[in-house]
Tab-separated table of C-alpha atoms in Angstrom:
chain	number	residue	atom	x	y	z
A	1295	MET	CA	-0.041	-0.142	0.008
A	1296	SER	CA	1.215	3.448	-0.820
A	1297	LEU	CA	2.508	5.935	1.837
A	1298	PRO	CA	-0.993	8.182	2.105
A	1299	LEU	CA	-2.473	5.123	2.850
A	1300	LEU	CA	-0.207	3.589	5.463
A	1301	LYS	CA	-0.419	7.274	7.136
A	1302	LEU	CA	-4.321	7.328	6.989
A	1303	GLY	CA	-4.361	3.984	8.455
A	1304	ALA	CA	-2.177	5.092	11.328
A	1305	VAL	CA	-4.506	8.060	11.991
A	1306	LEU	CA	-7.593	5.989	11.793
A	1307	SER	CA	-6.150	3.418	14.277
A	1308	THR	CA	-5.306	6.052	16.713
A	1309	MET	CA	-8.664	7.631	16.437
A	1310	ALA	CA	-10.480	4.261	17.168
A	1311	MET	CA	-8.454	3.677	20.184
A	1312	ILE	CA	-9.026	7.276	21.763
A	1313	SER	CA	-12.622	6.985	20.892
A	1314	ASN	CA	-12.950	3.654	22.660
A	1315	TRP	CA	-10.929	4.991	25.734
A	1316	MET	CA	-13.105	8.110	25.988
A	1317	SER	CA	-16.214	6.327	25.847
A	1318	GLN	CA	-15.026	3.940	28.741
A	1319	THR	CA	-13.263	6.447	30.759
A	1320	LEU	CA	-15.345	9.464	30.783
A	1321	PRO	CA	-18.611	8.311	32.600
A	1322	SER	CA	-16.240	6.849	35.391
A	1323	LEU	CA	-14.724	10.248	35.624
A	1324	VAL	CA	-17.978	12.234	35.897
A	1325	GLY	CA	-19.488	9.772	38.236
A	1326	LEU	CA	-20.706	12.473	40.771
A	1327	ASN	CA	-24.246	11.247	40.573
A	1328	THR	CA	-22.949	8.347	42.398
A	1329	THR	CA	-20.974	10.041	45.189
A	1330	ARG	CA	-22.904	12.723	46.910
A	1331	LEU	CA	-20.883	15.763	48.157
A	1332	SER	CA	-21.841	17.450	51.141
A	1333	THR	CA	-23.111	21.040	51.043
A	1334	PRO	CA	-21.387	23.726	52.999
A	1335	ASP	CA	-24.235	23.607	55.441
A	1336	THR	CA	-23.362	19.908	56.457
A	1337	LEU	CA	-19.578	20.411	57.064
A	1338	THR	CA	-18.233	19.940	60.571
A	1339	GLN	CA	-16.579	23.038	62.046
A	1340	ILE	CA	-12.953	22.970	63.003
A	1341	SER	CA	-13.224	23.176	66.877
A	1342	PRO	CA	-11.239	20.155	68.523
A	1343	LYS	CA	-11.903	20.066	72.262
A	1344	GLU	CA	-9.629	17.422	73.277
A	1345	GLY	CA	-5.826	16.472	72.689
A	1346	TRP	CA	-4.786	13.374	70.624
A	1347	GLN	CA	-5.049	10.199	72.620
A	1348	VAL	CA	-2.692	7.490	72.110
A	1349	TYR	CA	-2.907	3.980	73.143
A	1350	SER	CA	0.862	2.439	72.633
A	1351	SER	CA	1.866	-1.241	72.937
A	1352	ALA	CA	4.751	-3.114	73.134
A	1353	GLN	CA	4.474	-5.768	70.176
A	1354	ASP	CA	1.578	-7.644	68.712
A	1355	PRO	CA	1.732	-11.219	68.185
A	1356	ASP	CA	3.674	-10.915	65.069
A	1357	GLY	CA	6.283	-8.883	66.963
A	1358	ARG	CA	5.205	-5.503	65.303
A	1359	CYS	CA	5.084	-2.062	67.512
A	1360	ILE	CA	1.437	-1.164	67.850
A	1361	CYS	CA	0.391	2.457	68.708
A	1362	THR	CA	-3.272	3.403	68.228
A	1363	VAL	CA	-4.241	7.127	67.860
A	1364	VAL	CA	-7.619	8.300	68.701
A	1365	ALA	CA	-8.162	11.814	66.917
A	1366	PRO	CA	-10.152	14.705	68.722
A	1367	GLU	CA	-13.950	14.213	69.388
A	1368	GLN	CA	-14.544	16.667	66.496
A	1369	ASN	CA	-13.436	14.493	63.464
A	1370	LEU	CA	-13.034	16.242	59.845
A	1371	CYS	CA	-11.806	12.988	58.281
A	1372	SER	CA	-14.968	12.598	55.995
A	1373	ARG	CA	-14.913	16.050	54.826
A	1374	ASP	CA	-11.245	15.716	54.010
A	1375	ALA	CA	-11.852	12.550	51.983
A	1376	LYS	CA	-14.485	14.380	49.866
A	1377	SER	CA	-12.392	17.386	49.242
A	1378	ARG	CA	-9.529	15.141	48.376
A	1379	GLN	CA	-11.713	13.242	45.957
A	1380	LEU	CA	-13.133	16.544	44.396
A	1381	ARG	CA	-9.337	17.709	43.925
A	1382	GLN	CA	-8.205	14.472	42.214
A	1383	LEU	CA	-11.501	14.462	39.927
A	1384	LEU	CA	-10.543	17.909	38.881
A	1385	GLU	CA	-7.036	17.008	38.168
A	1386	LYS	CA	-8.091	14.179	36.136
A	1387	VAL	CA	-10.416	16.176	34.074
A	1388	GLN	CA	-8.087	19.019	33.641
A	1389	ASN	CA	-5.392	16.265	32.339
A	1390	MET	CA	-7.686	14.833	30.184
A	1391	SER	CA	-8.956	18.090	28.846
A	1392	GLN	CA	-5.101	18.862	27.906
A	1393	SER	CA	-4.726	15.529	26.169
A	1394	ILE	CA	-7.746	15.969	24.123
A	1395	GLU	CA	-6.902	19.544	23.273
A	1396	VAL	CA	-3.492	18.308	22.158
A	1397	LEU	CA	-4.840	15.561	20.002
A	1398	ASN	CA	-7.540	17.919	18.500
A	1399	LEU	CA	-4.692	20.057	17.479
A	1400	ARG	CA	-2.547	17.136	15.878
A	1401	THR	CA	-5.499	15.579	14.243
A	1402	GLN	CA	-6.735	18.721	12.459
A	1403	ARG	CA	-4.036	18.582	9.800
A	1404	ASP	CA	-4.752	14.879	9.224
A	1405	PHE	CA	-8.552	15.557	9.069
A	1406	GLN	CA	-8.093	18.295	6.370
A	1407	TYR	CA	-5.841	15.617	4.563
A	1408	VAL	CA	-8.821	13.167	4.752
A	1409	LEU	CA	-11.312	15.559	3.478
A	1410	LYS	CA	-9.366	16.253	0.586
A	1411	MET	CA	-8.638	12.666	-0.135
A	1412	GLU	CA	-12.548	11.974	0.246
A	1413	THR	CA	-13.317	14.627	-2.542
A	1414	GLN	CA	-10.547	13.060	-4.620
A	1415	MET	CA	-11.894	9.722	-4.162
A	1416	LYS	CA	-15.366	10.767	-4.975
A	1417	GLY	CA	-14.261	12.350	-8.206
A	1418	LEU	CA	-12.024	9.363	-9.274
A	1419	LYS	CA	-15.223	7.258	-8.760
A	1420	VAL	CA	-17.152	9.249	-11.239
A	1421	LYS	CA	-14.415	9.205	-13.762
A	1422	PHE	CA	-13.950	5.574	-13.362
A	1423	ARG	CA	-17.639	5.108	-13.943
A	1424	GLN	CA	-17.345	7.212	-17.172
A	1425	ILE	CA	-14.229	5.367	-18.172
A	1426	GLU	CA	-16.033	2.049	-17.813
A	1427	ASP	CA	-18.889	2.764	-19.869
A	1428	ASP	CA	-16.436	3.539	-22.774
A	1429	ARG	CA	-13.946	0.835	-21.624
A	1430	LYS	CA	-14.013	-0.305	-25.140
A	1431	THR	CA	-12.272	2.558	-26.433
A	1432	LEU	CA	-9.239	2.076	-23.920
A	1433	MET	CA	-6.248	-0.165	-24.058
A	1434	THR	CA	-6.866	-3.214	-21.660
A	1435	LYS	CA	-3.544	-2.434	-19.879
A	1436	HIS	CA	-4.587	0.904	-18.581
A	1437	PHE	CA	-7.872	-0.066	-17.811
A	1438	GLN	CA	-6.362	-3.040	-15.495
A	1439	GLU	CA	-4.194	-0.685	-13.535
A	1440	LEU	CA	-6.962	1.762	-12.816
A	1441	LYS	CA	-9.134	-0.783	-11.836
A	1442	GLU	CA	-6.686	-2.333	-9.137
A	1443	LYS	CA	-6.244	1.173	-7.918
A	1444	MET	CA	-9.774	1.816	-7.257
A	1445	ASP	CA	-10.195	-1.740	-5.501
A	1446	GLU	CA	-7.677	-0.410	-3.055
A	1447	LEU	CA	-9.337	2.779	-2.390
A	1448	LEU	CA	-12.978	1.443	-2.200
A	1449	PRO	CA	-12.558	0.277	1.094
A	1450	LEU	CA	-11.470	3.230	2.559
A	1451	ILE	CA	-14.773	5.290	1.900
A	1452	PRO	CA	-16.766	3.489	4.817
A	1453	VAL	CA	-13.645	4.023	7.092
A	1454	LEU	CA	-13.352	7.661	6.394
A	1455	GLU	CA	-16.985	8.123	7.194
A	1456	GLN	CA	-16.075	6.505	10.619
A	1457	TYR	CA	-13.362	8.782	10.969
A	1458	LYS	CA	-15.604	11.753	10.289
A	1459	THR	CA	-17.702	10.350	13.023
A	1460	ASP	CA	-15.033	9.922	15.357
A	1461	ALA	CA	-13.857	13.509	15.221
A	1462	LYS	CA	-17.349	14.900	16.126
A	1463	LEU	CA	-17.278	12.540	18.940
A	1464	ILE	CA	-14.206	14.044	20.146
A	1465	THR	CA	-15.619	17.528	19.711
A	1466	GLN	CA	-18.462	16.444	21.796
A	1467	PHE	CA	-16.412	15.004	24.170
A	1468	LYS	CA	-14.399	18.442	24.536
A	1469	GLU	CA	-17.554	20.190	25.124
A	1470	GLU	CA	-18.757	17.890	27.845
A	1471	ILE	CA	-15.315	17.839	29.522
A	1472	ARG	CA	-15.533	21.827	29.474
A	1473	ASN	CA	-18.956	21.825	31.102
A	1474	LEU	CA	-17.888	19.179	33.623
A	1475	SER	CA	-14.707	21.361	34.626
A	1476	ALA	CA	-17.130	24.301	34.994
A	1477	VAL	CA	-19.427	22.332	37.500
A	1478	LEU	CA	-16.492	20.865	39.451
A	1479	THR	CA	-14.835	24.295	39.788
A	1480	GLY	CA	-18.247	25.543	40.906
A	1481	ILE	CA	-18.631	23.013	43.584
A	1482	GLN	CA	-14.894	23.319	44.840
A	1483	GLU	CA	-15.835	27.068	45.242
A	1484	GLU	CA	-18.848	26.357	47.225
A	1485	ILE	CA	-16.834	24.034	49.505
A	1486	GLY	CA	-14.281	26.392	49.736
A	1487	ALA	CA	-10.807	25.853	48.065
A	1488	TYR	CA	-8.945	27.857	50.378
A	1489	ASP	CA	-10.630	26.184	53.459
A	1490	TYR	CA	-9.536	22.861	51.747
A	1491	GLU	CA	-5.876	24.142	51.553
A	1492	GLU	CA	-5.865	25.436	55.368
A	1493	LEU	CA	-7.523	22.219	56.714
A	1494	HIS	CA	-4.976	20.033	54.539
A	1495	GLN	CA	-1.921	22.003	56.120
A	1496	ARG	CA	-3.695	21.601	59.462
A	1497	VAL	CA	-3.672	17.893	58.983
A	1498	LEU	CA	-0.274	17.854	57.797
A	1499	SER	CA	0.923	19.846	60.663
A	1500	LEU	CA	-0.800	17.636	63.269
A	1501	GLU	CA	0.426	14.651	61.832
A	1502	THR	CA	4.069	15.922	61.882
A	1503	ARG	CA	3.872	16.914	65.512
A	1504	LEU	CA	2.249	13.630	66.387
A	1505	ARG	CA	5.271	11.930	64.736
A	1506	ASP	CA	7.550	14.170	66.775
A	1507	CYS	CA	5.573	13.245	69.753
A	1508	MET	CA	5.796	9.612	69.228
A	1509	LYS	CA	9.635	9.744	68.728
A	1510	LYS	CA	9.742	11.187	72.327
A	1511	LEU	CA	6.748	9.234	73.804
A	1512	THR	CA	7.887	7.231	76.813
A	1513	CYS	CA	5.417	7.632	79.758
A	1514	GLY	CA	1.667	6.522	80.124
A	1515	LYS	CA	-0.695	4.951	82.331
A	1516	LEU	CA	-1.114	0.986	82.163
A	1517	MET	CA	-4.308	0.148	80.705
A	1518	LYS	CA	-4.182	-3.692	79.700
A	1519	ILE	CA	-1.707	-6.703	79.863
A	1520	THR	CA	-2.101	-9.197	77.282
A	1521	GLY	CA	-0.149	-12.460	76.544
A	1522	PRO	CA	1.514	-14.147	77.923
A	1523	VAL	CA	4.295	-15.401	75.044
A	1524	THR	CA	6.437	-18.131	76.313
A	1525	VAL	CA	9.875	-17.795	75.121
A	1526	LYS	CA	11.741	-20.679	76.767
A	1527	THR	CA	11.054	-23.283	79.390
A	1528	SER	CA	14.233	-23.944	81.485
A	1529	GLY	CA	15.611	-23.857	85.060
A	1530	THR	CA	13.955	-24.273	88.576
A	1531	ARG	CA	10.567	-23.170	89.734
A	1532	PHE	CA	12.106	-19.640	90.714
A	1533	GLY	CA	14.540	-17.297	88.814
A	1534	ALA	CA	14.951	-14.236	86.612
A	1535	TRP	CA	15.930	-13.354	83.193
A	1536	MET	CA	16.070	-9.860	81.730
A	1537	THR	CA	17.645	-7.410	79.014
A	1538	ASP	CA	18.859	-4.007	79.415
A	1539	PRO	CA	16.363	-1.266	78.808
A	1540	LEU	CA	19.194	1.273	78.083
A	1541	ALA	CA	20.977	-0.819	75.607
A	1542	SER	CA	21.203	0.129	72.163
A	1543	GLU	CA	18.657	-1.403	69.563
A	1544	LYS	CA	21.645	-3.653	68.237
A	1545	ASN	CA	22.422	-4.908	71.553
A	1546	ASN	CA	19.752	-7.548	72.541
A	1547	ARG	CA	22.104	-9.384	75.302
A	1548	VAL	CA	19.830	-11.456	77.415
A	1549	TRP	CA	20.719	-12.373	81.257
A	1550	TYR	CA	19.596	-15.497	82.887
A	1551	MET	CA	19.936	-15.988	86.784
A	1552	ASP	CA	18.181	-19.438	88.005
A	1553	SER	CA	16.944	-19.839	91.448
A	1554	TYR	CA	16.417	-17.277	94.498
A	1555	THR	CA	19.631	-18.035	96.505
A	1556	ASN	CA	22.652	-20.029	96.901
A	1557	ASN	CA	23.745	-19.205	93.335
A	1558	LYS	CA	26.379	-16.604	92.123
A	1559	ILE	CA	26.254	-17.545	88.205
A	1560	VAL	CA	24.780	-15.413	85.635
A	1561	ARG	CA	24.531	-16.732	82.122
A	1562	GLU	CA	24.682	-14.360	79.264
A	1563	TYR	CA	23.425	-14.823	75.841
A	1564	LYS	CA	23.689	-12.567	72.610
A	1565	SER	CA	20.241	-12.303	71.694
A	1566	ILE	CA	16.755	-13.792	72.379
A	1567	ALA	CA	17.417	-16.348	69.642
A	1568	ASP	CA	20.389	-17.483	71.403
A	1569	PHE	CA	18.745	-17.746	74.619
A	1570	VAL	CA	15.834	-19.946	72.923
A	1571	SER	CA	18.449	-22.071	71.273
A	1572	GLY	CA	20.946	-22.229	74.722
A	1573	ALA	CA	23.738	-20.695	72.858
A	1574	GLU	CA	25.259	-19.038	75.837
A	1575	SER	CA	27.996	-16.436	75.247
A	1576	ARG	CA	29.382	-15.709	78.650
A	1577	THR	CA	29.259	-16.677	82.314
A	1578	TYR	CA	29.682	-14.430	85.174
A	1579	ASN	CA	30.767	-15.812	88.685
A	1580	LEU	CA	29.585	-12.792	91.014
A	1581	PRO	CA	31.489	-12.159	94.222
A	1582	PHE	CA	28.288	-12.758	96.264
A	1583	LYS	CA	25.025	-14.620	96.331
A	1584	TRP	CA	22.087	-13.071	95.614
A	1585	ALA	CA	18.640	-13.125	97.206
A	1586	GLY	CA	15.433	-13.065	95.957
A	1587	THR	CA	14.685	-13.039	91.897
A	1588	ASN	CA	14.030	-9.302	91.744
A	1589	HIS	CA	17.281	-8.024	90.093
A	1590	VAL	CA	17.728	-5.602	87.123
A	1591	VAL	CA	20.145	-5.011	84.462
A	1592	TYR	CA	20.486	-1.210	83.945
A	1593	ASN	CA	22.747	0.708	81.689
A	1594	GLY	CA	25.295	-2.320	81.569
A	1595	SER	CA	25.187	-3.108	85.236
A	1596	LEU	CA	23.597	-5.726	87.257
A	1597	TYR	CA	21.674	-4.576	90.515
A	1598	PHE	CA	20.913	-7.250	93.059
A	1599	ASN	CA	20.303	-7.771	96.715
A	1600	LYS	CA	23.232	-9.364	98.586
A	1601	TYR	CA	21.932	-12.526	100.236
A	1602	GLN	CA	21.300	-12.221	104.075
A	1603	SER	CA	21.423	-8.483	103.730
A	1604	ASN	CA	19.748	-5.205	102.759
A	1605	ILE	CA	22.772	-4.380	100.823
A	1606	ILE	CA	22.242	-3.397	97.085
A	1607	ILE	CA	25.440	-4.372	94.846
A	1608	LYS	CA	26.134	-2.785	91.594
A	1609	TYR	CA	28.216	-5.119	89.348
A	1610	SER	CA	29.627	-4.046	85.807
A	1611	PHE	CA	29.301	-6.869	83.418
A	1612	ASP	CA	32.078	-5.062	81.078
A	1613	MET	CA	34.522	-4.481	84.016
A	1614	GLY	CA	33.689	-7.784	85.739
A	1615	ARG	CA	33.713	-6.264	89.216
A	1616	VAL	CA	31.509	-4.525	91.795
A	1617	LEU	CA	31.256	-0.751	91.217
A	1618	ALA	CA	29.209	0.054	94.248
A	1619	GLN	CA	27.310	-1.308	97.142
A	1620	ARG	CA	25.137	0.223	99.680
A	1621	SER	CA	22.891	-0.701	102.641
A	1622	LEU	CA	19.230	0.158	101.979
A	1623	GLU	CA	18.279	1.700	105.407
A	1624	TYR	CA	15.611	0.109	107.410
A	1625	ALA	CA	14.523	-2.080	104.575
A	1626	GLY	CA	13.375	-5.822	105.568
A	1627	PHE	CA	15.414	-8.725	104.331
A	1628	HIS	CA	15.698	-12.333	104.395
A	1629	ASN	CA	12.059	-13.348	104.253
A	1630	VAL	CA	10.967	-10.504	106.793
A	1631	TYR	CA	8.823	-8.506	104.293
A	1632	PRO	CA	8.758	-10.906	101.097
A	1633	TYR	CA	6.059	-10.879	98.274
A	1634	THR	CA	3.390	-13.630	98.952
A	1635	TRP	CA	5.447	-16.483	97.369
A	1636	GLY	CA	8.371	-15.905	99.760
A	1637	GLY	CA	11.990	-16.597	98.469
A	1638	PHE	CA	13.862	-13.939	100.031
A	1639	SER	CA	11.968	-11.472	97.879
A	1640	ASP	CA	11.975	-8.498	100.491
A	1641	ILE	CA	13.881	-5.879	98.207
A	1642	ASP	CA	12.755	-5.397	94.619
A	1643	LEU	CA	14.845	-3.566	92.154
A	1644	MET	CA	13.496	-2.421	89.036
A	1645	ALA	CA	13.997	0.376	86.399
A	1646	ASP	CA	11.522	2.229	84.193
A	1647	GLU	CA	11.638	5.372	81.896
A	1648	ILE	CA	12.472	7.688	84.984
A	1649	GLY	CA	15.333	5.706	86.458
A	1650	LEU	CA	16.483	3.071	89.053
A	1651	TRP	CA	14.044	2.000	92.092
A	1652	ALA	CA	13.742	-0.078	95.097
A	1653	VAL	CA	10.683	-1.468	96.183
A	1654	TYR	CA	10.722	-2.806	99.976
A	1655	ALA	CA	9.076	-2.612	103.536
A	1656	THR	CA	10.279	-1.269	106.807
A	1657	ASN	CA	9.144	-1.689	110.376
A	1658	GLN	CA	8.879	2.314	110.306
A	1659	ASN	CA	6.122	2.101	107.713
A	1660	ALA	CA	4.421	-0.822	109.322
A	1661	GLY	CA	5.638	-3.436	106.979
A	1662	ASN	CA	3.834	-1.544	104.277
A	1663	ILE	CA	5.612	-0.795	100.725
A	1664	VAL	CA	8.341	1.764	100.272
A	1665	ILE	CA	9.444	3.199	96.977
A	1666	SER	CA	12.810	4.655	96.974
A	1667	GLN	CA	14.275	6.032	93.725
A	1668	LEU	CA	18.076	5.128	93.664
A	1669	ASN	CA	21.044	7.223	92.090
A	1670	LYS	CA	22.320	4.508	89.786
A	1671	ASP	CA	25.863	5.264	90.112
A	1672	THR	CA	26.191	5.537	93.978
A	1673	LEU	CA	22.964	3.716	94.934
A	1674	GLU	CA	22.207	6.649	97.309
A	1675	VAL	CA	18.414	7.168	98.102
A	1676	MET	CA	17.390	10.275	96.340
A	1677	LYS	CA	13.857	10.262	97.525
A	1678	SER	CA	11.203	7.910	99.059
A	1679	TRP	CA	7.522	7.457	99.229
A	1680	SER	CA	5.581	5.333	101.761
A	1681	THR	CA	2.244	3.772	100.562
A	1682	GLY	CA	-0.159	1.919	102.655
A	1683	TYR	CA	0.052	-1.598	100.816
A	1684	PRO	CA	1.270	-4.255	102.983
A	1685	LYS	CA	4.248	-5.893	101.386
A	1686	ARG	CA	3.209	-9.270	102.496
A	1687	SER	CA	-0.168	-9.229	100.488
A	1688	ALA	CA	1.719	-8.350	97.230
A	1689	GLY	CA	2.233	-10.842	94.723
A	1690	GLU	CA	4.545	-8.966	92.451
A	1691	SER	CA	5.076	-5.209	91.663
A	1692	PHE	CA	6.673	-3.371	88.819
A	1693	MET	CA	7.307	0.445	87.936
A	1694	ILE	CA	6.089	2.166	84.777
A	1695	CYS	CA	6.616	5.879	84.489
A	1696	GLY	CA	7.186	6.584	88.025
A	1697	THR	CA	3.927	4.675	89.111
A	1698	LEU	CA	4.160	1.427	91.139
A	1699	TYR	CA	1.799	-1.391	89.959
A	1700	VAL	CA	1.328	-4.165	92.617
A	1701	THR	CA	-0.505	-7.553	91.804
A	1702	ASN	CA	-2.719	-9.152	94.424
A	1703	SER	CA	-1.305	-12.641	94.003
A	1704	HIS	CA	1.486	-14.764	92.468
A	1705	LEU	CA	-1.095	-17.655	91.632
A	1706	THR	CA	-4.065	-18.088	89.205
A	1707	GLY	CA	-6.462	-15.170	89.259
A	1708	ALA	CA	-3.912	-12.535	90.021
A	1709	LYS	CA	-4.548	-9.145	88.765
A	1710	VAL	CA	-2.842	-5.696	89.084
A	1711	TYR	CA	-4.765	-4.435	92.068
A	1712	TYR	CA	-3.261	-1.244	93.202
A	1713	SER	CA	-1.172	1.684	91.796
A	1714	TYR	CA	0.822	4.415	93.683
A	1715	SER	CA	2.064	7.660	91.460
A	1716	THR	CA	5.270	9.062	92.920
A	1717	LYS	CA	4.589	12.131	90.658
A	1718	THR	CA	1.379	12.857	92.593
A	1719	SER	CA	2.106	10.922	95.702
A	1720	THR	CA	-1.440	9.250	95.394
A	1721	TYR	CA	-2.751	5.842	95.041
A	1722	GLU	CA	-5.767	3.998	93.392
A	1723	TYR	CA	-7.177	0.438	93.424
A	1724	THR	CA	-7.296	-0.921	89.846
A	1725	ASP	CA	-8.618	-4.104	88.099
A	1726	ILE	CA	-6.177	-5.185	85.241
A	1727	PRO	CA	-6.250	-8.864	85.122
A	1728	PHE	CA	-3.583	-10.932	83.160
A	1729	HIS	CA	-3.264	-14.497	82.281
A	1730	ASN	CA	-0.993	-16.413	84.913
A	1731	GLN	CA	-0.444	-19.382	82.330
A	1732	TYR	CA	1.561	-21.448	84.523
A	1733	PHE	CA	0.052	-20.670	88.033
A	1734	HIS	CA	3.146	-19.511	90.040
A	1735	ILE	CA	4.889	-15.969	89.240
A	1736	SER	CA	8.290	-15.255	90.929
A	1737	MET	CA	9.290	-12.443	89.039
A	1738	LEU	CA	7.573	-9.825	87.187
A	1739	ASP	CA	9.662	-6.720	85.834
A	1740	TYR	CA	8.891	-4.038	83.258
A	1741	ASN	CA	11.369	-3.160	80.284
A	1742	ALA	CA	11.005	0.344	79.311
A	1743	ARG	CA	12.692	-0.319	75.958
A	1744	ASP	CA	10.531	-3.133	74.783
A	1745	ARG	CA	7.226	-1.892	76.570
A	1746	ALA	CA	6.898	-5.493	77.886
A	1747	LEU	CA	6.880	-7.363	81.313
A	1748	TYR	CA	9.238	-10.115	81.550
A	1749	ALA	CA	8.398	-12.803	83.965
A	1750	TRP	CA	9.594	-16.155	85.414
A	1751	ASN	CA	6.345	-18.241	85.662
A	1752	ASN	CA	6.854	-21.600	87.060
A	1753	GLY	CA	10.045	-22.552	85.255
A	1754	HIS	CA	8.812	-20.663	82.112
A	1755	GLN	CA	10.360	-17.393	80.775
A	1756	VAL	CA	7.425	-15.514	79.436
A	1757	LEU	CA	6.802	-11.807	78.123
A	1758	PHE	CA	3.556	-10.166	78.667
A	1759	ASN	CA	2.612	-7.114	76.292
A	1760	VAL	CA	1.375	-3.771	78.038
A	1761	THR	CA	-0.814	-1.066	76.680
A	1762	LEU	CA	-0.128	2.251	77.816
A	1763	PHE	CA	-2.363	5.225	77.468
A	1764	HIS	CA	-1.030	8.679	76.621
A	1765	ILE	CA	-2.633	11.968	76.009
A	1766	ILE	CA	-0.984	14.483	73.487
A	1767	LYS	CA	-1.988	18.070	74.012
A	1768	THR	CA	-2.085	20.087	70.487
A	1769	GLU	CA	-1.592	23.794	70.299
A	1770	ASP	CA	-5.091	24.309	69.918
A	1771	ASP	CA	-6.040	22.998	73.290
A	1772	THR	CA	-6.504	25.536	75.956
C-alpha cells in the first residue's frame, strides 16, 4: 500500500483507540451522580475539644510495634476525604482536557488531509464510471491498472465516514469536559478551595507534631496486659531473666539467673534467639550470692540484693567487678517482708523510663511498701514514698513511668490491684487482669525499651505485652 494510505491507516487506528478509551473512561470520571458531596451547611466546624489520645503497646503477636491514635472528638476525616476526591477528580478532568486538546490540534491537519482525499476519491469514482462505460475505447492494460487502484481505495470510503464520526465525537467530548470542569470548579468554590488548603495543611501539621511526639513518647498509664508469650522453658521453679532497657537497638543481650538463693552464676546470651537455643555467650561468677529474684540490669550493670542482707550491689558486666554497694536503710530482708510467694523477695530492684528504683518494706512503715528512687551510680536514696499497701499481701510489683503497679497474688487469678504514683503521691485501686498461664509467678519486671513485662512463671520464661494510655496536647488546646 502507498505511503498516504499507511499514514491514513495509522491515524484511523489512533482515532479508534482514543474513541474507545473516551467512551469507557469519561462515565467513571463524571460519576458525581453516584457520590454525593456534602453542601457547606453539613460540614463539620474545626473546633477540637480534646488532644490526641494515644494507646501504645509493646508489640502484637507478630512482633510489630502497635500505637493506636484516637483523634479529637470533632473529626474532619469525612470532609477531608470528599475534598481530596474532588481535587483528584478535577486534576483528572484537567489532564484529560489537555490531552484531548493536544490530540485535537494534532489531528486537524490529518482531518483536512482526509477530507481532501475523500473529495479526490469521489471524483475518481465518477471518472472511473465514465471510463468504464466507454472501456472499449481504452487499452486493456491501462484499464486494469486503474481498476486495481480503485479496488484498493474502495474499502477506505466507509472508514473515512467512521473517521468523520469519531472526529465529531471528540468535539462532543471536548464540550462535555469543558462543562464538567465548570461544574466541578463551582462545587469546589462552594466547598471552599482555600478552606480545603487550610484544613490540609493543618492535618499535615498535626501529623508532623504527632510523629515528633511519638518519637519522644515514653510515659503513660497502664491500661491492659495481654499474653503471655512463652519464650522458653528452663531452670527451676524460681528465677529471673532480663534485658537492658538502656541498651542500643543492636544490643539484645539476655541475662539469666536461676534460683532465688545459693547461686552466683549469671549466664549471658547475645540475643533472644541464642537464649531460646541455649547458645550461651558468657558466664559471670558474682562475688556474692543473691537473694530473691528481683534483680535488674540497667545501663550495662547488674543490680541485686546481697544474700542475707539489705545491701544493694552494682556489678559491671564489662569490667567484671563490683562498682558500688550500699545498705538500704531500715529495709527488711531474708523473708521478713517478702512477696506472697516468699523466696527472700524482700527487696525488689527495678527500672523504668525515669530511672532506678527499690521497692521494699520497713518496720517504720508498719510493713507497708516503701518506694525509693536510687542514684544509679552511688546507689544513694534520692527520694522515698511510703504507701499503705502491705508488702506481704503483694504478689509482685513493677514500675512504669514513676508509678508502682502491685499485683494481689502470685497464683492463678492474679491481677494488678493497686497503683501508686510517685509524681502525685497518690494511690488508686485498679482491676487489670492478666493470664497466669503456669500458675506461679516469682518474677515480674517491666522493660521500658521493649514496653513489655518479663516474667518467670513456674520454670517458664514469658513476656507480657502492655498497653499504655497517653494524652498528647495540641497547640489548639486551652
